[in-house]
mmCIF file of C-alpha atoms in Angstrom:
data_model
loop_
_atom_site.group_PDB
_atom_site.id
_atom_site.type_symbol
_atom_site.label_atom_id
_atom_site.label_comp_id
_atom_site.label_asym_id
_atom_site.label_seq_id
_atom_site.Cartn_x
_atom_site.Cartn_y
_atom_site.Cartn_z
ATOM 1 C CA MET B 1 -17.955 25.713 5.607
ATOM 2 C CA LYS B 2 -19.383 28.524 7.612
ATOM 3 C CA LYS B 3 -18.488 30.293 10.803
ATOM 4 C CA ARG B 4 -21.078 30.032 13.520
ATOM 5 C CA GLY B 5 -20.457 31.725 16.840
ATOM 6 C CA GLY B 6 -16.800 32.198 15.941
ATOM 7 C CA ALA B 7 -16.238 28.511 15.187
ATOM 8 C CA VAL B 8 -15.503 27.110 11.771
ATOM 9 C CA ARG B 9 -18.001 24.557 10.530
ATOM 10 C CA VAL B 10 -16.176 22.091 8.297
ATOM 11 C CA ARG B 11 -18.316 20.715 5.554
ATOM 12 C CA SER B 12 -18.164 17.096 4.526
ATOM 13 C CA PRO B 13 -17.906 16.407 0.789
ATOM 14 C CA GLY B 14 -21.168 14.548 1.324
ATOM 15 C CA MET B 15 -22.977 13.924 -1.923
ATOM 16 C CA VAL B 16 -19.780 14.459 -3.878
ATOM 17 C CA LEU B 17 -18.040 11.537 -2.213
ATOM 18 C CA GLY B 18 -21.133 9.455 -2.707
ATOM 19 C CA LEU B 19 -20.360 9.556 -6.413
ATOM 20 C CA LEU B 20 -16.604 9.884 -6.476
ATOM 21 C CA TRP B 21 -16.195 6.145 -6.214
ATOM 22 C CA MET B 22 -19.065 5.206 -8.508
ATOM 23 C CA VAL B 23 -17.711 6.746 -11.666
ATOM 24 C CA VAL B 24 -14.006 6.044 -11.837
ATOM 25 C CA PHE B 25 -14.473 2.306 -12.112
ATOM 26 C CA VAL B 26 -16.027 2.878 -15.522
ATOM 27 C CA LEU B 27 -12.800 4.348 -16.847
ATOM 28 C CA GLY B 28 -10.833 1.235 -17.602
ATOM 29 C CA GLN B 29 -11.541 -1.142 -14.738
ATOM 30 C CA GLY B 30 -12.637 -4.747 -14.915
ATOM 31 C CA ILE B 31 -15.670 -6.355 -13.311
ATOM 32 C CA SER B 32 -16.341 -10.007 -12.662
ATOM 33 C CA HIS B 33 -17.917 -11.796 -15.596
ATOM 34 C CA GLU B 34 -19.608 -14.288 -13.299
ATOM 35 C CA VAL B 35 -23.303 -14.154 -14.122
ATOM 36 C CA PHE B 36 -26.055 -15.113 -11.720
ATOM 37 C CA ALA B 37 -28.830 -13.305 -13.548
ATOM 38 C CA SER B 38 -32.408 -14.345 -13.146
ATOM 39 C CA GLY B 39 -34.890 -13.719 -15.886
ATOM 40 C CA GLN B 40 -34.281 -12.918 -19.539
ATOM 41 C CA ALA B 41 -31.181 -10.845 -20.315
ATOM 42 C CA THR B 42 -30.763 -8.496 -23.250
ATOM 43 C CA GLU B 43 -29.489 -9.793 -26.574
ATOM 44 C CA ALA B 44 -25.907 -9.168 -25.461
ATOM 45 C CA GLY B 45 -24.958 -11.106 -22.327
ATOM 46 C CA VAL B 46 -23.301 -9.666 -19.248
ATOM 47 C CA PRO B 47 -19.719 -10.667 -20.201
ATOM 48 C CA GLU B 48 -20.089 -9.109 -23.652
ATOM 49 C CA ILE B 49 -21.598 -5.895 -22.297
ATOM 50 C CA LEU B 50 -18.842 -5.555 -19.713
ATOM 51 C CA THR B 51 -16.096 -6.212 -22.228
ATOM 52 C CA LYS B 52 -17.437 -3.652 -24.705
ATOM 53 C CA MET B 53 -18.025 -1.105 -21.955
ATOM 54 C CA GLU B 54 -14.502 -1.598 -20.609
ATOM 55 C CA ASN B 55 -13.015 -1.257 -24.099
ATOM 56 C CA THR B 56 -14.924 1.983 -24.654
ATOM 57 C CA TYR B 57 -13.672 3.645 -21.486
ATOM 58 C CA ARG B 58 -10.181 2.196 -21.571
ATOM 59 C CA ALA B 59 -9.603 4.168 -24.775
ATOM 60 C CA ILE B 60 -10.746 7.440 -23.205
ATOM 61 C CA ALA B 61 -8.037 9.814 -21.951
ATOM 62 C CA ALA B 62 -10.343 12.604 -20.807
ATOM 63 C CA TYR B 63 -14.068 12.964 -20.425
ATOM 64 C CA THR B 64 -16.668 15.510 -19.397
ATOM 65 C CA ALA B 65 -20.429 15.370 -18.947
ATOM 66 C CA ASP B 66 -23.293 17.282 -17.401
ATOM 67 C CA PHE B 67 -24.967 15.439 -14.564
ATOM 68 C CA SER B 68 -28.088 15.401 -12.440
ATOM 69 C CA GLN B 69 -27.857 13.745 -9.037
ATOM 70 C CA TRP B 70 -30.490 12.549 -6.581
ATOM 71 C CA THR B 71 -29.491 11.661 -3.021
ATOM 72 C CA THR B 72 -31.922 9.843 -0.738
ATOM 73 C CA SER B 73 -30.828 9.860 2.902
ATOM 74 C CA VAL B 74 -32.048 7.585 5.671
ATOM 75 C CA ALA B 75 -31.051 10.258 8.201
ATOM 76 C CA THR B 76 -33.664 12.613 6.738
ATOM 77 C CA SER B 77 -36.445 9.999 6.714
ATOM 78 C CA GLY B 78 -35.929 9.193 3.058
ATOM 79 C CA ALA B 79 -36.009 12.767 1.783
ATOM 80 C CA THR B 80 -34.421 13.192 -1.643
ATOM 81 C CA THR B 81 -32.292 16.151 -2.669
ATOM 82 C CA GLU B 82 -31.357 17.053 -6.236
ATOM 83 C CA ALA B 83 -28.166 18.630 -7.529
ATOM 84 C CA ARG B 84 -26.795 19.473 -10.969
ATOM 85 C CA GLY B 85 -23.395 20.241 -12.375
ATOM 86 C CA VAL B 86 -20.512 19.186 -14.597
ATOM 87 C CA PHE B 87 -18.142 16.253 -14.169
ATOM 88 C CA TYR B 88 -14.545 16.227 -15.474
ATOM 89 C CA TYR B 89 -12.137 13.297 -15.576
ATOM 90 C CA GLN B 90 -8.578 13.160 -16.881
ATOM 91 C CA LYS B 91 -6.284 10.146 -16.726
ATOM 92 C CA PRO B 92 -4.444 9.531 -14.525
ATOM 93 C CA GLN B 93 -6.180 10.313 -11.248
ATOM 94 C CA ARG B 94 -7.658 13.726 -11.944
ATOM 95 C CA MET B 95 -11.298 14.344 -11.158
ATOM 96 C CA ARG B 96 -13.510 17.386 -10.687
ATOM 97 C CA TRP B 97 -17.172 17.609 -9.653
ATOM 98 C CA GLU B 98 -18.478 21.119 -10.241
ATOM 99 C CA TYR B 99 -21.887 21.620 -8.644
ATOM 100 C CA ASN B 100 -23.952 24.533 -9.929
ATOM 101 C CA SER B 101 -27.152 23.892 -7.946
ATOM 102 C CA PRO B 102 -28.604 23.961 -5.370
ATOM 103 C CA GLU B 103 -25.327 25.396 -4.092
ATOM 104 C CA ARG B 104 -22.083 26.188 -5.876
ATOM 105 C CA GLN B 105 -19.448 23.638 -4.789
ATOM 106 C CA VAL B 106 -16.298 22.239 -6.363
ATOM 107 C CA PHE B 107 -14.730 18.938 -5.350
ATOM 108 C CA VAL B 108 -11.339 18.020 -6.847
ATOM 109 C CA ALA B 109 -9.301 14.842 -6.415
ATOM 110 C CA PHE B 110 -5.721 14.982 -7.667
ATOM 111 C CA LYS B 111 -2.732 12.822 -6.780
ATOM 112 C CA ASP B 112 -2.831 12.119 -3.029
ATOM 113 C CA THR B 113 -5.070 15.048 -2.089
ATOM 114 C CA ALA B 114 -8.718 16.020 -2.442
ATOM 115 C CA TRP B 115 -10.407 19.276 -1.552
ATOM 116 C CA LEU B 116 -13.868 20.762 -1.343
ATOM 117 C CA TYR B 117 -14.326 24.452 -2.162
ATOM 118 C CA VAL B 118 -17.535 26.347 -1.409
ATOM 119 C CA PRO B 119 -17.234 29.868 -2.889
ATOM 120 C CA GLU B 120 -20.013 31.294 -0.700
ATOM 121 C CA ASP B 121 -17.988 30.426 2.398
ATOM 122 C CA ARG B 122 -14.602 31.321 0.887
ATOM 123 C CA GLN B 123 -13.150 28.179 2.467
ATOM 124 C CA ILE B 124 -11.492 24.986 1.316
ATOM 125 C CA SER B 125 -11.476 21.705 3.243
ATOM 126 C CA LEU B 126 -8.628 19.312 2.472
ATOM 127 C CA PHE B 127 -8.956 15.531 2.541
ATOM 128 C CA GLU B 128 -6.236 12.895 2.405
ATOM 129 C CA MET B 129 -6.863 10.349 -0.311
ATOM 130 C CA LYS B 130 -5.403 7.582 1.861
ATOM 131 C CA GLU B 131 -8.144 8.265 4.393
ATOM 132 C CA LEU B 132 -10.845 8.352 1.736
ATOM 133 C CA LEU B 133 -9.537 5.128 0.224
ATOM 134 C CA GLN B 134 -9.577 2.889 3.289
ATOM 135 C CA SER B 135 -11.882 0.491 1.493
ATOM 136 C CA PRO B 136 -10.159 -1.822 -1.032
ATOM 137 C CA ILE B 137 -13.092 -1.253 -3.356
ATOM 138 C CA MET B 138 -12.774 2.522 -3.166
ATOM 139 C CA ARG B 139 -9.042 2.246 -3.698
ATOM 140 C CA THR B 140 -9.735 0.257 -6.832
ATOM 141 C CA PHE B 141 -12.099 2.923 -8.125
ATOM 142 C CA PHE B 142 -9.533 5.697 -7.973
ATOM 143 C CA GLU B 143 -6.185 3.959 -8.376
ATOM 144 C CA GLY B 144 -6.973 0.835 -10.339
ATOM 145 C CA VAL B 145 -4.642 -1.120 -8.043
ATOM 146 C CA VAL B 146 -6.947 -4.077 -7.581
ATOM 147 C CA GLN B 147 -9.141 -5.337 -10.381
ATOM 148 C CA LEU B 148 -12.818 -4.939 -9.653
ATOM 149 C CA LYS B 149 -13.397 -8.504 -10.778
ATOM 150 C CA GLU B 150 -11.844 -9.487 -7.466
ATOM 151 C CA ASN B 151 -14.476 -7.487 -5.608
ATOM 152 C CA PHE B 152 -17.720 -7.517 -7.578
ATOM 153 C CA GLN B 153 -20.096 -9.952 -9.202
ATOM 154 C CA ALA B 154 -22.211 -8.651 -12.070
ATOM 155 C CA THR B 155 -25.770 -9.666 -12.843
ATOM 156 C CA MET B 156 -28.371 -8.425 -15.295
ATOM 157 C CA ASP B 157 -31.360 -6.465 -13.990
ATOM 158 C CA ALA B 158 -33.546 -7.539 -16.876
ATOM 159 C CA ALA B 159 -36.712 -5.899 -15.568
ATOM 160 C CA ALA B 160 -35.098 -2.434 -15.595
ATOM 161 C CA GLY B 161 -33.541 -2.720 -19.059
ATOM 162 C CA THR B 162 -34.879 -1.665 -22.457
ATOM 163 C CA GLU B 163 -34.046 -2.507 -26.065
ATOM 164 C CA GLU B 164 -31.176 0.001 -26.090
ATOM 165 C CA THR B 165 -30.256 0.009 -22.396
ATOM 166 C CA ALA B 166 -28.880 -2.780 -20.239
ATOM 167 C CA VAL B 167 -28.965 -2.415 -16.460
ATOM 168 C CA LEU B 168 -26.225 -4.232 -14.560
ATOM 169 C CA ARG B 169 -26.285 -4.921 -10.837
ATOM 170 C CA LEU B 170 -22.846 -5.057 -9.195
ATOM 171 C CA THR B 171 -22.600 -6.696 -5.789
ATOM 172 C CA PRO B 172 -19.442 -6.683 -3.635
ATOM 173 C CA LYS B 173 -18.090 -10.165 -2.989
ATOM 174 C CA ARG B 174 -16.943 -8.992 0.431
ATOM 175 C CA GLU B 175 -18.885 -6.769 2.797
ATOM 176 C CA ASP B 176 -18.044 -3.076 2.470
ATOM 177 C CA PRO B 177 -19.757 -0.272 4.431
ATOM 178 C CA ASN B 178 -19.458 2.146 1.525
ATOM 179 C CA VAL B 179 -21.059 0.027 -1.177
ATOM 180 C CA ARG B 180 -23.830 -2.509 -0.693
ATOM 181 C CA ALA B 181 -24.739 -2.587 -4.370
ATOM 182 C CA LEU B 182 -24.386 -0.608 -7.584
ATOM 183 C CA ARG B 183 -26.631 -0.440 -10.617
ATOM 184 C CA VAL B 184 -25.238 0.770 -13.922
ATOM 185 C CA TRP B 185 -27.285 1.780 -16.973
ATOM 186 C CA VAL B 186 -25.386 1.041 -20.199
ATOM 187 C CA ASP B 187 -26.300 2.355 -23.646
ATOM 188 C CA THR B 188 -25.936 -0.820 -25.710
ATOM 189 C CA THR B 189 -25.580 1.094 -28.975
ATOM 190 C CA GLN B 190 -22.362 2.835 -27.849
ATOM 191 C CA TYR B 191 -21.571 0.979 -24.601
ATOM 192 C CA THR B 192 -21.344 4.144 -22.551
ATOM 193 C CA ILE B 193 -22.674 4.751 -19.047
ATOM 194 C CA THR B 194 -25.806 6.883 -18.864
ATOM 195 C CA GLU B 195 -26.771 6.377 -15.232
ATOM 196 C CA ILE B 196 -25.325 4.990 -11.994
ATOM 197 C CA GLU B 197 -26.992 4.211 -8.675
ATOM 198 C CA ALA B 198 -25.187 3.357 -5.426
ATOM 199 C CA LEU B 199 -26.689 1.881 -2.268
ATOM 200 C CA ASP B 200 -24.604 1.975 0.915
ATOM 201 C CA ALA B 201 -24.838 -0.187 4.032
ATOM 202 C CA LEU B 202 -27.074 2.355 5.788
ATOM 203 C CA GLY B 203 -29.605 2.356 2.970
ATOM 204 C CA ASN B 204 -28.676 5.754 1.524
ATOM 205 C CA ILE B 205 -29.035 5.977 -2.239
ATOM 206 C CA ASN B 206 -27.049 8.128 -4.667
ATOM 207 C CA ARG B 207 -28.223 8.188 -8.268
ATOM 208 C CA ILE B 208 -26.653 10.145 -11.089
ATOM 209 C CA HIS B 209 -27.669 10.662 -14.697
ATOM 210 C CA PHE B 210 -25.087 11.777 -17.276
ATOM 211 C CA HIS B 211 -25.847 13.701 -20.461
ATOM 212 C CA ASN B 212 -24.016 15.850 -23.007
ATOM 213 C CA HIS B 213 -21.053 13.479 -22.902
ATOM 214 C CA LYS B 214 -17.856 14.787 -24.483
ATOM 215 C CA ILE B 215 -14.704 12.749 -25.029
ATOM 216 C CA VAL B 216 -11.571 14.869 -25.424
ATOM 217 C CA HIS B 217 -7.811 14.321 -25.565
ATOM 218 C CA ASN B 218 -7.009 16.657 -22.695
ATOM 219 C CA LEU B 219 -8.715 18.975 -20.245
ATOM 220 C CA PRO B 220 -7.289 22.303 -19.046
ATOM 221 C CA LYS B 221 -4.861 21.776 -16.172
ATOM 222 C CA GLU B 222 -6.496 24.679 -14.379
ATOM 223 C CA LEU B 223 -9.535 22.491 -13.675
ATOM 224 C CA PHE B 224 -7.456 20.396 -11.269
ATOM 225 C CA ALA B 225 -5.155 23.125 -9.959
ATOM 226 C CA PHE B 226 -4.940 24.048 -6.297
ATOM 227 C CA ASN B 227 -4.642 27.812 -6.447
ATOM 228 C CA PRO B 228 -6.854 29.484 -3.810
ATOM 229 C CA ASN B 229 -7.124 33.252 -3.564
ATOM 230 C CA ASP B 230 -5.510 34.967 -0.596
ATOM 231 C CA ASP B 231 -8.897 35.595 1.049
ATOM 232 C CA VAL B 232 -9.820 31.879 1.040
ATOM 233 C CA LEU B 233 -9.441 29.999 4.322
ATOM 234 C CA VAL B 234 -7.787 26.588 3.848
ATOM 235 C CA LEU B 235 -8.381 23.886 6.469
ATOM 236 C CA ASP B 236 -6.394 20.673 6.762
ATOM 237 C CA PRO B 237 -8.173 17.310 7.344
ATOM 238 C CA SER B 238 -8.265 17.978 11.104
ATOM 239 C CA GLY B 239 -9.855 21.417 10.633
ATOM 240 C CA ARG B 240 -6.678 23.371 11.373
ATOM 241 C CA LYS B 241 -6.124 26.592 9.427
ATOM 242 C CA LEU B 242 -3.113 26.469 7.099
ATOM 243 C CA ASN B 243 -0.739 29.414 7.107
ATOM 244 C CA PRO B 244 0.473 31.068 3.869
ATOM 245 C CA GLU B 245 3.734 29.089 3.874
ATOM 246 C CA GLU B 246 1.867 25.786 4.151
ATOM 247 C CA ILE B 247 -0.547 26.786 1.401
ATOM 248 C CA GLY B 248 2.379 27.715 -0.842
ATOM 249 C CA ALA B 249 4.057 24.370 -0.191
ATOM 250 C CA LEU B 250 0.835 22.531 -1.035
ATOM 251 C CA LYS B 251 0.467 24.494 -4.265
ATOM 252 C CA ARG B 252 3.975 23.473 -5.315
ATOM 253 C CA ARG B 253 3.416 19.825 -4.417
ATOM 254 C CA LEU B 254 0.197 19.634 -6.408
ATOM 255 C CA ARG B 255 1.670 21.314 -9.444
ATOM 256 C CA ASP B 256 1.408 19.066 -12.499
#
């Protein structure tokens, strides 16, 4: 968010939101075991891989990993941008994407609110989760209200797999503008996710690679706290500046 000519430019969460919905489904959600794979699958079939992957993440209470992300945008004639940072997830419904490059950004989703903070601009943009979760599939990713098996079919991308990595292709059963298809790279020695790729209806591609995975019991509450400094401008979803009383009320509401 920057001021140009006296006006506030509200940033979109952009590449952050492109991944927000791709990751949460891993943490305890189900996917259809219907298999329509063509070609030779890995030694473990799709249902077995999904079951073991689900069991792995269902047992996880909190998780952190470094990530590298590549975003290919149709709007920029297929140009690809790269970003790096750290991802944090804590059950239930706490998520933080901390971008370190090319620009410092922090995106947090907690309870019914999400916000994007760009330190260079000293501004925070608020987002309502109900607006971000219009899609039933996206709602599933964050809330786990609807089982993904109702929304996706899983197939094996045998050509992309290796001896220790299975690549699953997840296709929505019903048309959704946010997700045309997902591909998930699964380490078949530990049944953890190492890479995710999302293709939207416009042809934009978000791909993320995770490394330095760490499973923990709890993460510091401060990671998901809404506690802006006094010199930080806070904008509501419409772009309106919040006054100190409104910011204080929001802090209290988002207190764990």
